[in-house]
Short mmCIF file of C-alpha atoms and ligand atoms in Angstrom, two decimals:
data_model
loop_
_atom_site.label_atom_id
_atom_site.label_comp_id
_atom_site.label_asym_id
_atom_site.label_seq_id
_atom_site.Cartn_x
_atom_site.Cartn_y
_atom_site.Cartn_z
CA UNK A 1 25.41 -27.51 -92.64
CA UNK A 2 22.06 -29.48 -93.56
CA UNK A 3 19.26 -28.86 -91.68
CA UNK A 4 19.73 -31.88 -90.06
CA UNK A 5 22.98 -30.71 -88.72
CA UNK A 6 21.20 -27.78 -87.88
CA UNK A 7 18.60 -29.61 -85.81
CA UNK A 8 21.33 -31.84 -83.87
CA UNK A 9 23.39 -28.76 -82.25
CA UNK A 10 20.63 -26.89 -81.20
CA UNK A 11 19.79 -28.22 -77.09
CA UNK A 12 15.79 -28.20 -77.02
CA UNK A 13 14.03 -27.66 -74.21
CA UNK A 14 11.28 -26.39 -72.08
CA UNK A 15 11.22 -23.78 -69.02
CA UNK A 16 9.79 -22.96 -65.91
CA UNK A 17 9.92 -19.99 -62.93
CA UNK A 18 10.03 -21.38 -59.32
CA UNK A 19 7.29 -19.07 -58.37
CA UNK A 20 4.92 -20.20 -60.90
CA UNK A 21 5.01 -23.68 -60.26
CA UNK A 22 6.40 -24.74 -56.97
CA UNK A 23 3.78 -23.79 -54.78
CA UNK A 24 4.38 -25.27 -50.83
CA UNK A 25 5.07 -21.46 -50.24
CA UNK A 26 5.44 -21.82 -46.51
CA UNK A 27 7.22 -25.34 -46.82
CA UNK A 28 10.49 -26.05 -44.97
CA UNK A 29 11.77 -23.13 -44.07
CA UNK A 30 11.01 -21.04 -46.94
CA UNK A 31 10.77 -17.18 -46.03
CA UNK A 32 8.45 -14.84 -47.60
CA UNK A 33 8.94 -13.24 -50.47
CA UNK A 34 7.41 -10.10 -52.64
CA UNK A 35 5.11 -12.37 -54.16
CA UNK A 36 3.41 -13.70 -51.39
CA UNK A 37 2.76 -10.36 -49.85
CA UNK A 38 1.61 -9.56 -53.24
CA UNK A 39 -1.04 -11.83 -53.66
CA UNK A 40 -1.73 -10.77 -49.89
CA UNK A 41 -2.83 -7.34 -51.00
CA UNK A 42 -4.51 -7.91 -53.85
CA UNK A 43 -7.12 -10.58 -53.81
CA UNK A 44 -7.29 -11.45 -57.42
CA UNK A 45 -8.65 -14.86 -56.88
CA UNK A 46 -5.51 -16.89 -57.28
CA UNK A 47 -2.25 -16.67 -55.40
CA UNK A 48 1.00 -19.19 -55.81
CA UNK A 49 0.46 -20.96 -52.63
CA UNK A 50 0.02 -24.30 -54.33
CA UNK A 51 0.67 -23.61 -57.79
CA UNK A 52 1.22 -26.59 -59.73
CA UNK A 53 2.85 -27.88 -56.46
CA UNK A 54 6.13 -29.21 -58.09
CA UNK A 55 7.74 -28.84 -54.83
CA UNK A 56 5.79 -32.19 -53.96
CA UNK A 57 5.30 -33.38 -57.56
CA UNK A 58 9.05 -32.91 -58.86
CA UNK A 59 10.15 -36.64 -58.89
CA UNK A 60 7.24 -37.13 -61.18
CA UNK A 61 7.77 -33.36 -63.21
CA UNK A 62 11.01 -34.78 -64.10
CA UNK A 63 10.11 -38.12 -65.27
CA UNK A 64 7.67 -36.76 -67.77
CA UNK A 65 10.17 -33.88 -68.50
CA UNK A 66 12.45 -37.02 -69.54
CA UNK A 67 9.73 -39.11 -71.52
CA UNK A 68 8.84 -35.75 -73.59
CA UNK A 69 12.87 -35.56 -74.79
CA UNK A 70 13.73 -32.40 -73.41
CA UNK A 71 17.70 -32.16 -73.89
CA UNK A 72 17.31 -29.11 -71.17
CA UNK A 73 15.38 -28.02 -68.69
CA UNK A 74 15.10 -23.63 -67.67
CA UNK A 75 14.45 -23.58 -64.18
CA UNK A 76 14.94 -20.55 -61.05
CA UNK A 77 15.46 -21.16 -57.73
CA UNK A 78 13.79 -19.37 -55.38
CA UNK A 79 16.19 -17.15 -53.43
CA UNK A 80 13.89 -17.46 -50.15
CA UNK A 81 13.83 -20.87 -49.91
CA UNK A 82 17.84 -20.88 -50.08
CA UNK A 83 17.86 -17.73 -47.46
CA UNK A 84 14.51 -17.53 -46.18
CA UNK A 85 15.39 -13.30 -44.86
CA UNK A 86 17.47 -12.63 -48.30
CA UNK A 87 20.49 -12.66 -46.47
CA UNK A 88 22.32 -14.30 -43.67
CA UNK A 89 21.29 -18.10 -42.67
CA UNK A 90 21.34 -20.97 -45.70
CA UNK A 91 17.94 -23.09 -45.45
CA UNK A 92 19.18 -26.70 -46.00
CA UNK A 93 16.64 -28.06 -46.84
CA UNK A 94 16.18 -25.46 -50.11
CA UNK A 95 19.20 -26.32 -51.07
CA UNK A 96 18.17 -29.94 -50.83
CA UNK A 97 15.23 -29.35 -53.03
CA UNK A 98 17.15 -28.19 -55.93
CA UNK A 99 20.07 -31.06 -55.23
CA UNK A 100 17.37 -32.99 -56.59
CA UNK A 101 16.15 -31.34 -59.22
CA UNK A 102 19.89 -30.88 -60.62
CA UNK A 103 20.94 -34.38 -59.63
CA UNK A 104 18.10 -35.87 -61.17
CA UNK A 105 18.57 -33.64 -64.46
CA UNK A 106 22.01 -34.83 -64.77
CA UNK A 107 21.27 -38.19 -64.58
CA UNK A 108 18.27 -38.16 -67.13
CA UNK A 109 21.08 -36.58 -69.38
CA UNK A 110 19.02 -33.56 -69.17
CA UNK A 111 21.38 -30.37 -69.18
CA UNK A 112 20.12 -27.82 -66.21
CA UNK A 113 20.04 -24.29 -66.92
CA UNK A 114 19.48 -22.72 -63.90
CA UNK A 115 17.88 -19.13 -63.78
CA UNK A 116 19.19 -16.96 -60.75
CA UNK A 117 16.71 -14.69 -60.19
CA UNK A 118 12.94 -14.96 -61.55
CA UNK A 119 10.68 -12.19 -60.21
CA UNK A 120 10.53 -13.63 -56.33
CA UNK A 121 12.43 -11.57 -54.04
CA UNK A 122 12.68 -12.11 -50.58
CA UNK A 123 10.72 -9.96 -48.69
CA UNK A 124 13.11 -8.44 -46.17
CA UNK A 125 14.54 -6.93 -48.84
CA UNK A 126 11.77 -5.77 -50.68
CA UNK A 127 10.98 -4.14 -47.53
CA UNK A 128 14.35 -2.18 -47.10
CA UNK A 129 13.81 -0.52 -50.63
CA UNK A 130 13.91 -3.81 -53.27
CA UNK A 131 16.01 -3.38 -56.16
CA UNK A 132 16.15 0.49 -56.01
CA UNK A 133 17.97 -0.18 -53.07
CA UNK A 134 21.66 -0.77 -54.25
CA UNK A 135 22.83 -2.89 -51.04
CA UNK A 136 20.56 -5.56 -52.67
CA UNK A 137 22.51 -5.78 -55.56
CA UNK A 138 25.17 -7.33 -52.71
CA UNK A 139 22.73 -9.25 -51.02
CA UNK A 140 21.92 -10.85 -54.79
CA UNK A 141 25.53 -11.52 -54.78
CA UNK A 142 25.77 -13.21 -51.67
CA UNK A 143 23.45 -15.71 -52.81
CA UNK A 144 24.86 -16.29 -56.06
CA UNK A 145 27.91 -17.24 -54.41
CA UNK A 146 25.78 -19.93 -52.37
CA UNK A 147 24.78 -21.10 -55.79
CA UNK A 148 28.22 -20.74 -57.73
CA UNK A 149 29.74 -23.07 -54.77
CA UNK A 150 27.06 -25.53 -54.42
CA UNK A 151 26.42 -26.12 -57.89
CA UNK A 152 29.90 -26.13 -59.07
CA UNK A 153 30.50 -28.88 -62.05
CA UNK A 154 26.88 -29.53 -61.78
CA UNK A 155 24.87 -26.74 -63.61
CA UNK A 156 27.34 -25.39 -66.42
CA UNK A 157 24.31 -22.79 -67.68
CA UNK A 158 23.52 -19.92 -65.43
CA UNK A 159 21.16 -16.98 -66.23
CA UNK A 160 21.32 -14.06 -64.05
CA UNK A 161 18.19 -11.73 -64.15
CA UNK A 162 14.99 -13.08 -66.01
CA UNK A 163 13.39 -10.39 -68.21
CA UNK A 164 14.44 -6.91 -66.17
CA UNK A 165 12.11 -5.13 -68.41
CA UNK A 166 9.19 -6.65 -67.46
CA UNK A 167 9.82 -6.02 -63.69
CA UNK A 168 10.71 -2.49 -64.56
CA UNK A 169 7.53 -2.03 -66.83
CA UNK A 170 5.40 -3.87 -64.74
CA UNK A 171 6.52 -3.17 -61.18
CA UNK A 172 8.08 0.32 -61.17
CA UNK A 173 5.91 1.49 -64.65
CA UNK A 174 2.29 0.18 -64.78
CA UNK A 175 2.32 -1.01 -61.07
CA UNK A 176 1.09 -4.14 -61.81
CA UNK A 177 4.30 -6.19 -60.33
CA UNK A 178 5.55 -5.99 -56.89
CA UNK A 179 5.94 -3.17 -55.79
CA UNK A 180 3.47 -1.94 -57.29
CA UNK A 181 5.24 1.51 -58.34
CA UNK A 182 4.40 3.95 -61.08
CA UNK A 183 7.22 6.05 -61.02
CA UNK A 184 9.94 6.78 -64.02
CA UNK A 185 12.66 7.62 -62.10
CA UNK A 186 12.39 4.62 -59.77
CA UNK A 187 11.89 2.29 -63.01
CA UNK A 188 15.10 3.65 -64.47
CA UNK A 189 17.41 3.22 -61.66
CA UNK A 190 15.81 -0.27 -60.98
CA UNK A 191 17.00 -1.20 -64.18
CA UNK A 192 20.56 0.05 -63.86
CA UNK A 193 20.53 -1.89 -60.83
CA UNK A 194 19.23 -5.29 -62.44
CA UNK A 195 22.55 -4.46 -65.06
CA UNK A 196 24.76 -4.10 -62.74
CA UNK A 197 23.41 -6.99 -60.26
CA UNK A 198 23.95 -9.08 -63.29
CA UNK A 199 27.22 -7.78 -64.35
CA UNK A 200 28.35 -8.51 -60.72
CA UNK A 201 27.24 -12.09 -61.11
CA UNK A 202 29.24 -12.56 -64.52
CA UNK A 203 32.50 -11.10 -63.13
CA UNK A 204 31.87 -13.41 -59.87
CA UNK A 205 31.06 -16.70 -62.00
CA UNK A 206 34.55 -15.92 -64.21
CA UNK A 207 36.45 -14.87 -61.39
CA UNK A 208 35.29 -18.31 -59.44
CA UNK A 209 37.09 -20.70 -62.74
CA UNK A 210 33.12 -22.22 -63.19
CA UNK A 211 32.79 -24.14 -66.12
CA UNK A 212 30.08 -23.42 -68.34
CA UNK A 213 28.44 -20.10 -69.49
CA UNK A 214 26.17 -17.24 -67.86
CA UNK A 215 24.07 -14.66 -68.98
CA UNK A 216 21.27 -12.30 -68.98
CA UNK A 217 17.65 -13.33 -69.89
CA UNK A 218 15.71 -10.53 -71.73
CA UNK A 219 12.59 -9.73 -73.23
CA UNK A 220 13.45 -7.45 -76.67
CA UNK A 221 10.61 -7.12 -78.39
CA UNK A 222 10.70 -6.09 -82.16
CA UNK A 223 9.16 -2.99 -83.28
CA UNK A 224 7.41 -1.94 -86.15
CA UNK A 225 4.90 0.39 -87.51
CA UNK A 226 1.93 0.41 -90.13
CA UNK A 227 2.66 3.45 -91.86
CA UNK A 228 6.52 4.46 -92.62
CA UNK A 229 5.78 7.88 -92.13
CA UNK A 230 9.13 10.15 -90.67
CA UNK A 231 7.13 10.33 -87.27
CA UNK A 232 6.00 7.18 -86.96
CA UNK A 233 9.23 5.98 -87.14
CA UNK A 234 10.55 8.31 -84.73
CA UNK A 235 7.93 6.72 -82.48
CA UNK A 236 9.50 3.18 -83.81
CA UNK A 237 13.09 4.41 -82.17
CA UNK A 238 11.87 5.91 -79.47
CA UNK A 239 9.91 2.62 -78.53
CA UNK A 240 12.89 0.77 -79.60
CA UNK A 241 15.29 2.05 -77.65
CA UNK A 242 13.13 2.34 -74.16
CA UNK A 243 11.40 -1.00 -74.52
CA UNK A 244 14.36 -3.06 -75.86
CA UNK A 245 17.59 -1.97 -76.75
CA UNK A 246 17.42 -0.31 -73.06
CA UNK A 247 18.50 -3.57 -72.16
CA UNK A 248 20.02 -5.50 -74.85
CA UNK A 249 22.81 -2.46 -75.31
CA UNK A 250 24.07 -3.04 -71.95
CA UNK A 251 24.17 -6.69 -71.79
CA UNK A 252 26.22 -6.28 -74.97
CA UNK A 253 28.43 -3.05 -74.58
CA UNK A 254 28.03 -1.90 -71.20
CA UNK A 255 26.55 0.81 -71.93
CA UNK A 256 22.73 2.55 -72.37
CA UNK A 257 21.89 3.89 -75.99
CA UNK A 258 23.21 7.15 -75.71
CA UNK A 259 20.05 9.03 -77.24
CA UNK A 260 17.88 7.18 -74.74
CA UNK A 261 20.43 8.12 -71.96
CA UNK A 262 20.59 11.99 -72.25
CA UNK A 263 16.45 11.79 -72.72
CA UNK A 264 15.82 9.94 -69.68
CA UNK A 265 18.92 11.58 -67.60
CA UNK A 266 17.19 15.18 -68.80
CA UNK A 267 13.35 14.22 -68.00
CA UNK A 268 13.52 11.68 -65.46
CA UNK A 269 17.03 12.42 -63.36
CA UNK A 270 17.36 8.66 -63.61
CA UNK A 271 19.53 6.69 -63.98
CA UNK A 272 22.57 8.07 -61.80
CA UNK A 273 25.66 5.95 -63.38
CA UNK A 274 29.20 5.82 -62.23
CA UNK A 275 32.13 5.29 -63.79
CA UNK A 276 32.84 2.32 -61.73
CA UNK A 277 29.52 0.97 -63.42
CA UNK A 278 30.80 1.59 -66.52
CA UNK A 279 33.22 -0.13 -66.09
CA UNK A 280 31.98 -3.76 -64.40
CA UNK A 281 29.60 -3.63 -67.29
CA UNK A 282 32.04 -3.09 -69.59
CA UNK A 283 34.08 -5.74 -68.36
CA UNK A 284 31.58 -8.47 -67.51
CA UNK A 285 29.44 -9.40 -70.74
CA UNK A 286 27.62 -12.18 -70.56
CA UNK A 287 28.98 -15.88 -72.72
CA UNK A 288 25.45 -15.57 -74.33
CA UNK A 289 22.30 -13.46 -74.79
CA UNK A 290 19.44 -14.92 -73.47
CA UNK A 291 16.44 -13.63 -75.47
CA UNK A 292 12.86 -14.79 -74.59
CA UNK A 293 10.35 -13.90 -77.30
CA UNK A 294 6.76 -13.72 -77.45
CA UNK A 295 5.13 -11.69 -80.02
CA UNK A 296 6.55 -7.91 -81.49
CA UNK A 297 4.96 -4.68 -80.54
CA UNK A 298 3.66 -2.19 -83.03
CA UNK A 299 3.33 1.48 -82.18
CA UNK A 300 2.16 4.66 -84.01
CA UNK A 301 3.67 7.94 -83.20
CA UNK A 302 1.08 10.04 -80.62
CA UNK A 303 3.29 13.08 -79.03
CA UNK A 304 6.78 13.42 -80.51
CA UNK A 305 6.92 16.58 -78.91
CA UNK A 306 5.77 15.60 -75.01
CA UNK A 307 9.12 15.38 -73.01
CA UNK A 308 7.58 11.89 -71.51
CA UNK A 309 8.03 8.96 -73.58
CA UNK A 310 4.58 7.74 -72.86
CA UNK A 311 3.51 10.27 -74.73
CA UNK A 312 5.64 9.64 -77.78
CA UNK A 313 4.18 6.71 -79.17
CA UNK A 314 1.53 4.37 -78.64
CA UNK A 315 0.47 0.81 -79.26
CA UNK A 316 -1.63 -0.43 -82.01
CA UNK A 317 -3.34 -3.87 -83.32
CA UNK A 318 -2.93 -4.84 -86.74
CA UNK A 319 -6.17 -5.14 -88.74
CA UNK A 320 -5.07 -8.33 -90.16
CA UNK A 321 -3.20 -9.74 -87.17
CA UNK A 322 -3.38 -13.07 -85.49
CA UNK A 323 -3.46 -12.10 -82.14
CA UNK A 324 -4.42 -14.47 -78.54
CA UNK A 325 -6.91 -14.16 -76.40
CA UNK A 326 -5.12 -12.21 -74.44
CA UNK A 327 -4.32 -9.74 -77.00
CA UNK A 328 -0.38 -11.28 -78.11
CA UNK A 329 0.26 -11.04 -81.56
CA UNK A 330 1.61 -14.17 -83.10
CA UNK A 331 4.09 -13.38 -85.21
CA UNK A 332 7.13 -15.20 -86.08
CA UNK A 333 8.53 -13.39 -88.53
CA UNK A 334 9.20 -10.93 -85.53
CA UNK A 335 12.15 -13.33 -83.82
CA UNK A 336 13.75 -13.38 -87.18
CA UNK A 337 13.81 -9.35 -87.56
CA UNK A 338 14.63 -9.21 -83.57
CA UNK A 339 18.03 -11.15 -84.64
CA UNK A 340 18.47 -9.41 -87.41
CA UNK A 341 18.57 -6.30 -85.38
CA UNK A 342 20.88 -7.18 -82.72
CA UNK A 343 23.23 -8.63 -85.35
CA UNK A 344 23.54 -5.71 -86.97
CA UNK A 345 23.92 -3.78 -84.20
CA UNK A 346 26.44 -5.45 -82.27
CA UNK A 347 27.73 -8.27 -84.33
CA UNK A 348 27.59 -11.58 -84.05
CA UNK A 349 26.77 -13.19 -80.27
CA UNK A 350 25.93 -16.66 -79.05
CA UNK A 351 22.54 -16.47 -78.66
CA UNK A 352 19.71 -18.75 -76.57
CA UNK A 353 16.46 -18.42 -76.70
CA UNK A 354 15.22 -18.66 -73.34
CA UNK A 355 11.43 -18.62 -73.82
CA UNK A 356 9.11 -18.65 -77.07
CA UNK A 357 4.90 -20.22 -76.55
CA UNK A 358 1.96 -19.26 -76.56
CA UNK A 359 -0.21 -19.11 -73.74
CA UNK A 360 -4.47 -19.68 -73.87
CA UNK A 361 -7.32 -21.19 -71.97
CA UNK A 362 -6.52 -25.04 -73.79
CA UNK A 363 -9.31 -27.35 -71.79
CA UNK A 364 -9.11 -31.30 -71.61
CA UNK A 365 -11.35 -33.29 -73.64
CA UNK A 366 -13.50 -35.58 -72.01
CA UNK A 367 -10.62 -38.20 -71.41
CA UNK A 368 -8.69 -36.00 -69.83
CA UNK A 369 -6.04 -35.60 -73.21
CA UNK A 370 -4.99 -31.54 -74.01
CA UNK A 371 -5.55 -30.95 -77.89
CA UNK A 372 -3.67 -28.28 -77.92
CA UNK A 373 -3.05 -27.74 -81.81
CA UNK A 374 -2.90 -24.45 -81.72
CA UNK A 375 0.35 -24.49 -79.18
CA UNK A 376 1.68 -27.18 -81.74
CA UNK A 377 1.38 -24.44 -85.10
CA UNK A 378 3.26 -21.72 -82.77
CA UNK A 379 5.14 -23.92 -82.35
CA UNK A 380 6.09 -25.13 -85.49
CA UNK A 381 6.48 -21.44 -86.90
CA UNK A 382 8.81 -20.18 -84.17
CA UNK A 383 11.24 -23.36 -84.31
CA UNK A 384 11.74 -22.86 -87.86
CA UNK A 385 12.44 -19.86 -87.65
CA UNK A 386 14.94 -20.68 -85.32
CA UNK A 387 16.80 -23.49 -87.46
CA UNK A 388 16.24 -20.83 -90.46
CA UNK A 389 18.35 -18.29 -88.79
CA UNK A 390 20.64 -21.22 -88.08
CA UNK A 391 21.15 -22.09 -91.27
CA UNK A 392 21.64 -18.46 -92.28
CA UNK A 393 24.60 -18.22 -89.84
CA UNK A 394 23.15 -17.19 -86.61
CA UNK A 395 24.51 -18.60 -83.60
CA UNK A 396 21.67 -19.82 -81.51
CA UNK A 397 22.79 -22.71 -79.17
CA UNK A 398 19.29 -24.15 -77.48
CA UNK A 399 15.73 -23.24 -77.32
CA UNK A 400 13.14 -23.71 -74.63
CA UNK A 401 9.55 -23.82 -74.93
CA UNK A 402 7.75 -21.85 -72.62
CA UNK A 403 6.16 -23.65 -70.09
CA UNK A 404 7.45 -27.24 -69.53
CA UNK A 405 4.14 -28.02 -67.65
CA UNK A 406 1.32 -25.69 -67.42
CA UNK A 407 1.89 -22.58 -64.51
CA UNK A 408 0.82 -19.74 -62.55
CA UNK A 409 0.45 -16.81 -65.29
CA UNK A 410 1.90 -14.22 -62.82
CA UNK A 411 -1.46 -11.77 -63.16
CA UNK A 412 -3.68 -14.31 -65.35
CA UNK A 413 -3.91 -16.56 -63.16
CA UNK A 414 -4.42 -20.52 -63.65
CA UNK A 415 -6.49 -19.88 -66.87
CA UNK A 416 -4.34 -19.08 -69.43
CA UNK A 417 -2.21 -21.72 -69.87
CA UNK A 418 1.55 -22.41 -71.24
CA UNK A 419 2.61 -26.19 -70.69
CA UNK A 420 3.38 -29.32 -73.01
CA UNK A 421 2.56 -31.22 -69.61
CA UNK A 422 -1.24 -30.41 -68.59
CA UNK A 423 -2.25 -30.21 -65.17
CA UNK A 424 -5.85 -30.92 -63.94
CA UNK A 425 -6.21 -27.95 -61.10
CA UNK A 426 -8.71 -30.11 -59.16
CA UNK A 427 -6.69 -33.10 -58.68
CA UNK A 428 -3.13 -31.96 -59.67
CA UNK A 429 -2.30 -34.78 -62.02
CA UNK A 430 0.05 -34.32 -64.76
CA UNK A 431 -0.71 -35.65 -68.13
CA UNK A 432 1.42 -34.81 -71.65
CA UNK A 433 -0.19 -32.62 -73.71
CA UNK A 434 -0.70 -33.42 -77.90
CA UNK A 435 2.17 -30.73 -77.49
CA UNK A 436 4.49 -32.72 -75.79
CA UNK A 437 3.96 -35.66 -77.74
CA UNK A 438 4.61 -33.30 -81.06
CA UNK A 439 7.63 -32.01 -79.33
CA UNK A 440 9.00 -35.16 -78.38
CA UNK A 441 9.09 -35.97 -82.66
CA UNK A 442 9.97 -32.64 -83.27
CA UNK A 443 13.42 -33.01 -81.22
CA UNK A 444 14.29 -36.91 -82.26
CA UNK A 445 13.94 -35.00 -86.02
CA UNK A 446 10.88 -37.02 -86.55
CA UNK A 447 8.12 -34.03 -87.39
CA UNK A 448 7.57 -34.15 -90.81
C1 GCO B 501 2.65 -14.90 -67.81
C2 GCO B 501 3.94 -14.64 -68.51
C3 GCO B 501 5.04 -15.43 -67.86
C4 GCO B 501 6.35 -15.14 -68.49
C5 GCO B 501 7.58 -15.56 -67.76
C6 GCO B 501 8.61 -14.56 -68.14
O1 GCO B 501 1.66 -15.13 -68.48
O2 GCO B 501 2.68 -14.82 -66.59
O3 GCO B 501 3.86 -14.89 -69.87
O4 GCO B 501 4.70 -16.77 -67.79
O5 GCO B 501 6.41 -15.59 -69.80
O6 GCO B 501 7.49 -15.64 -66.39
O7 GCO B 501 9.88 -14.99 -67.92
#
């Protein structure tokens, strides 16, 4: 294939979370969700109650979504606007909201791709034990069928669960997510749950004849280390396996890496796995792997001996790095070895990447225009990778830039910012970022 074939049968797009953009949080019979109560308790300053307001901006969101070229648009849907307790009554008009959003898509010839579950969980549930509760897993699937029906011949790509290791890490780890956990043994079942919340949604989307494809959205981050020395790359696997293949194993075999499995079974308890698990993940792999990537993650070995894995290894910078303000490596040489990795692994597997940009503090010039060239050189680096591991036989069907307009960073706040669409958070107006312009070029295979 020439490059140019290459280019033409890869869908480009951009992406968004409900939560981080929609704002009107108490808008037409929208419930609560963990989110909201989140930003309750902690007063960091900035909460998601406007957001970018794209419930009241969409008609205009999707306009300039159209006049930047995207060929597909990531979006969630936010489970308590569609049942406001989690469970039991469907809020019209939330369904209504995203009629629009899909209709509108469709008619713009933009392909939806529409993400189950983002991060925002209704709070009734949250409150009856969240995801470490297993009844949610049923609840999940009660709205997914609400979806599957609704949306039926109108969205053909589906992603289940966005990024389970970052809730894990973050909510059940670090404590920095709802619900604000630090506790292993939680974070471990949590993620078996996530699997198996997503396997359920696979076998239910098959089962249901819906054209298209679904699949799980994760985070794998590449590992590597400074030194090759035997324990640092003990550390490597160890970090590996935990951070990363925790999750991509699963999704692709139904099962956990086994070393992983007996460490964290022996240390932690967690996670308790049936047979019948076994075997709905078994059964129900996703059409594609949805990877979103970021930056890779470099670790030294610190305790090999500890019987806690945060002991066994830990983080470091690279002198020589090109790193954000916010401390992400850029590095995109590390999507290409990510690939690489699962490839050899597991064979070959349809493959979408779900997220890739770079998020800073870009500020308006004086006229109001975003010259964002560093967003542009990401960028530029990461797609080319991309049509590079095309070329090379990889199987990587569309690509969204992460954010479509600029968003709530979940714990950043309104600072750092993601979008090819600017937004001035005084007066809300939109304009398209030297980004968007670049990526508009860029997908008509005009970029030199
Ligand atoms: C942030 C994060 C997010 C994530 C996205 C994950 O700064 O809050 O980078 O924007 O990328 O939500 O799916």
């Amino acid at each position: 294939m020439t490059r140019e074939e290459i280019h033409k049968n890869i869908l480009w797009g951009a992406a968004t979370a409900a939560y981080q953009v929609e704002g009107a949080t108490y808008c037409d019979g929208k419930g609560k969700n963990s989110w909201d109560e989140y930003y309750e308790l902690n007063h960091l300053g900035y909460d998601g109650d406007i957001a970018v307001d794209h419930y009241h901006h969409v008609a205009e969101d999707l306009k300039l979504f159209h006049e930047i070229g995207l060929q597909t648009y990531r979006f969630s849907v936010s489970w308590s606007r569609i049942l406001p307790e989690g469970t039991g009554e469907i809020n019209q008009k939330g369904l209504e909201f995203y009629d629009f959003i899909v209709d509108t898509l469709n008619e713009y010839g933009i392909e939806p791709y529409l993400t189950l579950y983002h991060w925002d969980l209704p709070l009734p549930l949250l409150k009856k034990g969240g995801w470490l509760n297993p009844e949610v897993i049923d609840d999940f699937l009660g709205y997914c069928r609400i979806l599957f029906e609704h949306f039926k011949g109108r969205v053909r790509l589906w992603g289940t669960i966005n990024e389970p290791a970052s809730e894990v890490m973050e909510g059940y780890i670090q404590g920095t997510h709802p619900p604000q956990e630090k506790n292993y043994a939680h974070a471990l079942q949590v993620s078996h749950h996530y699997n198996l919340a997503s396997a359920a949604a696979i076998k239910m989307f098959h089962e249901m004849g819906m054209d298209g494809k679904i699949g799980i959205v994760l985070n794998p981050m590449p590992i590597d280390v400074l030194e090759e020395t035997e324990d640092n790359l003990k550390a490597k696997k160890y970090a590996y396996d935990f951070m990363s293949d925790w999750y991509i194993s699963p999704a692709l075999t139904g099962h956990y890496p086994q070393d992983m499995l007996e460490f964290c079974q022996k240390t932690y308890g967690a996670p308790k796995i049936s047979e019948e698990d076994y075997k709905l993940m078994e059964e129900n792999i996703g059409d594609y792997l949805g990877v979103n990537y970021y930056m890779r993650r470099v670790v030294e070995a610190k305790n090999l001996h500890s019987d806690k894995i945060e002991d066994k290894f830990s983080f470091v910078r690279v002198p020589d790095g090109k790193y954000t303000k916010w401390g992400w490596e850029i590095y995109p040489q590390g999507l290409e070895n990510l690939l690489k990795q699962i490839y050899n692994q597991y064979g070959k597997k349809e493959i979408i990447i779900s997220e890739n940009g770079i998020g800073f503090d870009d500020q308006a010039d004086e006229n109001g225009f975003f010259q964002d060239n560093e967003r542009i050189s990401y960028l530029k680096e990461h797609v080319e990778v991309v049509e590079d591991l095309c070329a090379q036989g990889f199987d990587i069907s569309a690509y969204y830039v992460w954010s479509a307009i600029d968003l709530l960073s979940w714990t950043n706040g309104y600072q750092k910012r993601y979008g090819l669409i600017g937004v001035d958070y005084n007066t809300l107006e939109r304009s398209i970022k030297k980004s968007g312009f670049w990526y508009k070029k860029f997908i008509l295979g005009e970029d030199a």
